[in-house]
Amino acid sequence: MNSRWLRSRELPQLGSFIVLKKGKVAWLLFRNGGAISRSAQWLRRHCHAFEPVNASSRLR
């Protein structure tokens, strides 16, 4: 299972979230405790709308 921190360019108010990808399903886990289950295809289709969050900007 690979995970990475992302942030939505279109919805910055969501803040950063962690993506856990396992097979064909991706979970978007938000800092406020919310979670959304998406297909990996959805993630690929929308990857242009996300930017990776590096460790330094995650602290802000």
mmCIF file of C-alpha atoms in Angstrom:
data_model
loop_
_atom_site.group_PDB
_atom_site.id
_atom_site.type_symbol
_atom_site.label_atom_id
_atom_site.label_comp_id
_atom_site.label_asym_id
_atom_site.label_seq_id
_atom_site.Cartn_x
_atom_site.Cartn_y
_atom_site.Cartn_z
ATOM 1 C CA MET A 1 0.000 0.000 0.000
ATOM 2 C CA ASN A 2 1.505 3.334 -0.935
ATOM 3 C CA SER A 3 0.580 6.570 0.726
ATOM 4 C CA ARG A 4 1.390 10.197 0.075
ATOM 5 C CA TRP A 5 0.287 13.613 1.184
ATOM 6 C CA LEU A 6 -1.594 15.703 -1.344
ATOM 7 C CA ARG A 7 -3.428 18.991 -1.449
ATOM 8 C CA SER A 8 -6.201 19.972 -3.840
ATOM 9 C CA ARG A 9 -5.413 22.950 -6.056
ATOM 10 C CA GLU A 10 -9.109 23.523 -6.711
ATOM 11 C CA LEU A 11 -10.271 23.140 -3.104
ATOM 12 C CA PRO A 12 -7.512 24.569 -0.908
ATOM 13 C CA GLN A 13 -9.969 24.844 1.981
ATOM 14 C CA LEU A 14 -9.822 21.064 2.324
ATOM 15 C CA GLY A 15 -6.244 21.352 3.502
ATOM 16 C CA SER A 16 -3.852 18.503 2.987
ATOM 17 C CA PHE A 17 -4.896 14.889 3.021
ATOM 18 C CA ILE A 18 -3.168 11.561 2.831
ATOM 19 C CA VAL A 19 -3.920 9.149 0.030
ATOM 20 C CA LEU A 20 -3.750 5.442 0.724
ATOM 21 C CA LYS A 21 -3.838 3.406 -2.441
ATOM 22 C CA LYS A 22 -4.527 -0.297 -2.333
ATOM 23 C CA GLY A 23 -5.255 -2.038 -5.592
ATOM 24 C CA LYS A 24 -8.131 -0.351 -7.377
ATOM 25 C CA VAL A 25 -9.329 1.602 -4.363
ATOM 26 C CA ALA A 26 -7.904 4.827 -2.988
ATOM 27 C CA TRP A 27 -8.787 6.316 0.363
ATOM 28 C CA LEU A 28 -8.511 10.043 0.906
ATOM 29 C CA LEU A 29 -8.005 10.669 4.621
ATOM 30 C CA PHE A 30 -8.450 14.257 5.723
ATOM 31 C CA ARG A 31 -6.972 15.891 8.781
ATOM 32 C CA ASN A 32 -10.421 16.679 10.152
ATOM 33 C CA GLY A 33 -11.085 12.959 10.430
ATOM 34 C CA GLY A 34 -13.124 12.640 7.259
ATOM 35 C CA ALA A 35 -12.404 9.917 4.747
ATOM 36 C CA ILE A 36 -13.521 9.386 1.167
ATOM 37 C CA SER A 37 -13.153 6.172 -0.752
ATOM 38 C CA ARG A 38 -12.409 6.656 -4.436
ATOM 39 C CA SER A 39 -11.370 4.427 -7.272
ATOM 40 C CA ALA A 40 -7.772 4.579 -8.423
ATOM 41 C CA GLN A 41 -9.105 5.581 -11.838
ATOM 42 C CA TRP A 42 -10.744 8.652 -10.305
ATOM 43 C CA LEU A 43 -7.418 9.548 -8.742
ATOM 44 C CA ARG A 44 -5.638 9.216 -12.076
ATOM 45 C CA ARG A 45 -8.262 11.320 -13.844
ATOM 46 C CA HIS A 46 -7.960 14.090 -11.272
ATOM 47 C CA CYS A 47 -4.239 13.936 -10.546
ATOM 48 C CA HIS A 48 -3.721 17.277 -12.322
ATOM 49 C CA ALA A 49 -5.877 18.911 -9.635
ATOM 50 C CA PHE A 50 -3.623 17.770 -6.782
ATOM 51 C CA GLU A 51 -0.192 18.840 -5.709
ATOM 52 C CA PRO A 52 2.120 16.882 -3.437
ATOM 53 C CA VAL A 53 2.709 18.239 0.043
ATOM 54 C CA ASN A 54 6.266 18.048 1.273
ATOM 55 C CA ALA A 55 7.148 17.756 4.926
ATOM 56 C CA SER A 56 7.892 21.438 5.439
ATOM 57 C CA SER A 57 4.567 22.746 4.133
ATOM 58 C CA ARG A 58 2.622 20.050 5.998
ATOM 59 C CA LEU A 59 3.440 21.763 9.286
ATOM 60 C CA ARG A 60 1.775 25.017 8.341
#
